[in-house]
Structure formats: structure tokens, C-alpha cells
mmCIF file of C-alpha atoms in Angstrom:
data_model
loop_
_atom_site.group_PDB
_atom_site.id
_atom_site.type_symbol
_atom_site.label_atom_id
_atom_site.label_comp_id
_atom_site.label_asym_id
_atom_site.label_seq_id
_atom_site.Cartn_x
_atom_site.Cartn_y
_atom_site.Cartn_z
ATOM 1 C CA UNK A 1007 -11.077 2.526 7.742
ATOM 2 C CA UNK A 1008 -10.423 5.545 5.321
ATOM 3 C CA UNK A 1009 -12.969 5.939 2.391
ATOM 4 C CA UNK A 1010 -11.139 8.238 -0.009
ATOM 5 C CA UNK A 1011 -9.530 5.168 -2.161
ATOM 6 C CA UNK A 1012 -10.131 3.490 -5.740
ATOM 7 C CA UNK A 1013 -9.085 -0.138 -4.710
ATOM 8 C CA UNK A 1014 -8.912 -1.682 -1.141
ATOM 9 C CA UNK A 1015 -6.543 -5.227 -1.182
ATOM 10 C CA UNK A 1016 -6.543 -7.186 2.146
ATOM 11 C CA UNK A 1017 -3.160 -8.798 2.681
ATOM 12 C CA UNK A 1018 -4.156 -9.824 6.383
ATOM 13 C CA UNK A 1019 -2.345 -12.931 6.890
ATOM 14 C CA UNK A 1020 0.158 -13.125 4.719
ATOM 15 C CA UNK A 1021 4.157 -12.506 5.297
ATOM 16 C CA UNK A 1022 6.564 -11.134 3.277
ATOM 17 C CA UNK A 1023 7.286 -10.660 0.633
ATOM 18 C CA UNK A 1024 3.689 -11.018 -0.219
ATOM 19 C CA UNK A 1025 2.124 -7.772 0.831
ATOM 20 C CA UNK A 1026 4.525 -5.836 -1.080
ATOM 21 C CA UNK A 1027 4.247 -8.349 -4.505
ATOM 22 C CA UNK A 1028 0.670 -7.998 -3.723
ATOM 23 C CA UNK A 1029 0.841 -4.285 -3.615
ATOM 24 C CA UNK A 1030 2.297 -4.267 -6.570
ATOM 25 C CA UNK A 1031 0.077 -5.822 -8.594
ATOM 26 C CA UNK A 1032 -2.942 -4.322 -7.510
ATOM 27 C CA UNK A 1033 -0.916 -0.619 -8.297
ATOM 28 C CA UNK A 1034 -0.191 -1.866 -11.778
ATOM 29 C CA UNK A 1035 -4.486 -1.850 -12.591
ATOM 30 C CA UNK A 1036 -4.933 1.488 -11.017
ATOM 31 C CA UNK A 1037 -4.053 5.206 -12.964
ATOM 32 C CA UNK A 1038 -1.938 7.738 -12.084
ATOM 33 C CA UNK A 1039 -3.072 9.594 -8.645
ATOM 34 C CA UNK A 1040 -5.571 6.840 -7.877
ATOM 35 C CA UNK A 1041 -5.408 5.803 -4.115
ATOM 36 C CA UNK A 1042 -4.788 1.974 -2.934
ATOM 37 C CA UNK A 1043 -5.759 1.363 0.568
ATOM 38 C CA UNK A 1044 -3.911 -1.508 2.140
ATOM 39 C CA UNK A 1045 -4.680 -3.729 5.530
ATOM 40 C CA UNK A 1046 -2.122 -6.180 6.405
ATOM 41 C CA UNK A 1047 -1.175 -8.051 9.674
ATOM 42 C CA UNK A 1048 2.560 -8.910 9.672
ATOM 43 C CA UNK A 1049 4.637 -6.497 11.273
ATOM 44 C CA UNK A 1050 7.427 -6.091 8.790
ATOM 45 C CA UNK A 1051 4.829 -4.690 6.202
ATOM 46 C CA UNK A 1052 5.587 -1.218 7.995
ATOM 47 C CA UNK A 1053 9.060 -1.032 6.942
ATOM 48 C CA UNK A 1054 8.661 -2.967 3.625
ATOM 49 C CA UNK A 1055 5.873 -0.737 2.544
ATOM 50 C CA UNK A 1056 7.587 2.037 3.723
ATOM 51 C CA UNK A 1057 11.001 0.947 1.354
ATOM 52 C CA UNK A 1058 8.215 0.068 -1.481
ATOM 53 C CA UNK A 1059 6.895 3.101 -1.512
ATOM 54 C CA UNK A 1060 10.072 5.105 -1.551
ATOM 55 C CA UNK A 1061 12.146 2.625 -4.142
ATOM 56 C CA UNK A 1062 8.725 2.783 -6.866
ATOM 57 C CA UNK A 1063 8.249 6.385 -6.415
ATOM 58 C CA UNK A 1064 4.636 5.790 -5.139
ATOM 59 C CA UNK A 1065 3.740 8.031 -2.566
ATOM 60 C CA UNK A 1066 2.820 6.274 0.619
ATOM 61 C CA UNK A 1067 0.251 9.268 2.420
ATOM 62 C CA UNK A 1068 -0.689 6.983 5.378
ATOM 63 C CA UNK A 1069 0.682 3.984 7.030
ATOM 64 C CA UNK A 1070 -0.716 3.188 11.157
ATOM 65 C CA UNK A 1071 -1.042 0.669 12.911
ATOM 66 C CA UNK A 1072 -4.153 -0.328 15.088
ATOM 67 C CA UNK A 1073 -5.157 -3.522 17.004
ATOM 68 C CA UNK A 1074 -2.423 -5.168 15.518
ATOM 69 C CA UNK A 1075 -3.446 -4.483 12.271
ATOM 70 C CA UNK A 1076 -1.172 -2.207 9.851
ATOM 71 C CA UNK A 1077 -3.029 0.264 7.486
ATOM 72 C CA UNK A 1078 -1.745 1.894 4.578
ATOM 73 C CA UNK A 1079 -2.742 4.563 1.910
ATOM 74 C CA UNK A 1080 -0.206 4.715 -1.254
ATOM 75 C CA UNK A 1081 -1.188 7.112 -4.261
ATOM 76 C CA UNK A 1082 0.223 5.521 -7.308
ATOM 77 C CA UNK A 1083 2.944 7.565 -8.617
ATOM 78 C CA UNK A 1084 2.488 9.668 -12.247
ATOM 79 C CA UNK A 1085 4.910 8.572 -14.783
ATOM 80 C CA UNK A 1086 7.703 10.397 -16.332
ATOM 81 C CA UNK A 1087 7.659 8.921 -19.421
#
């Protein structure tokens, strides 16, 4: 488990679209360039994290998979505003 993050959120057993809304959420508390660390169990988190990440502009440094388990590390993206 990485240690470089500001907020951890567990979305272990649930499907989707709940890791992502999840995800969401717990981005819109952070600041710009802080680091979410995600664990999640359902295997289309991969590729819905991976279209999150990419739609939002957050920038998704780390996403593996071990044990069945699917990790990710997404720095929240700085606003152009």
C-alpha cells in the first residue's frame, strides 16, 4: 500500500458506478495536486477509473492490480479557472 497520499477511500465491495461516484466525491474535499489513493475490488473499476480519470482531467499516476484487489493513485487535477 503506497504512503505518499492525502486521503485513502476503500471502495472494496462495491460495483459500479459506485467507485467512480465515490471517487468523485472524495476528490471534490481534496486541493489541487493532493493525492487520493483508491482500493477497490470489482474488476471494471480498472477501465472506469481509467475513463474517470481521463474525462475529469485528474491525473491517474497508478492503477495495479494485486490479489484481486485493484489499486489506484489519482492526483486531483489544478483548475483552469
Amino acid at each position: 500500500m503506497p504512503s505518499n497520499y492525502d486521503a485513502e477511500l476503500d471502495a472494496m465491495g462495491l460495483a459500479c458506478p459506485l467507485p467512480v461516484l465515490r471517487i468523485r466525491k472524495a476528490l471534490a474535499v481534496l486541493s489541487e495536486n493532493q493525492i487520493l489513493y483508491v482500493i477497490a475490488t470489482d474488476p471494471g473499476s480498472l477501465k472506469d477509473i481509467q475513463a474517470f480519470s481521463r474525462i475529469t482531467k485528474n491525473e491517474l499516476l497508478e492503477a495495479y492490480e494485486t490479489e484481486g484487489k485493484y489499486h489506484f493513485i489519482i492526483r486531483k487535477r489544478v483548475s483552469t479557472n
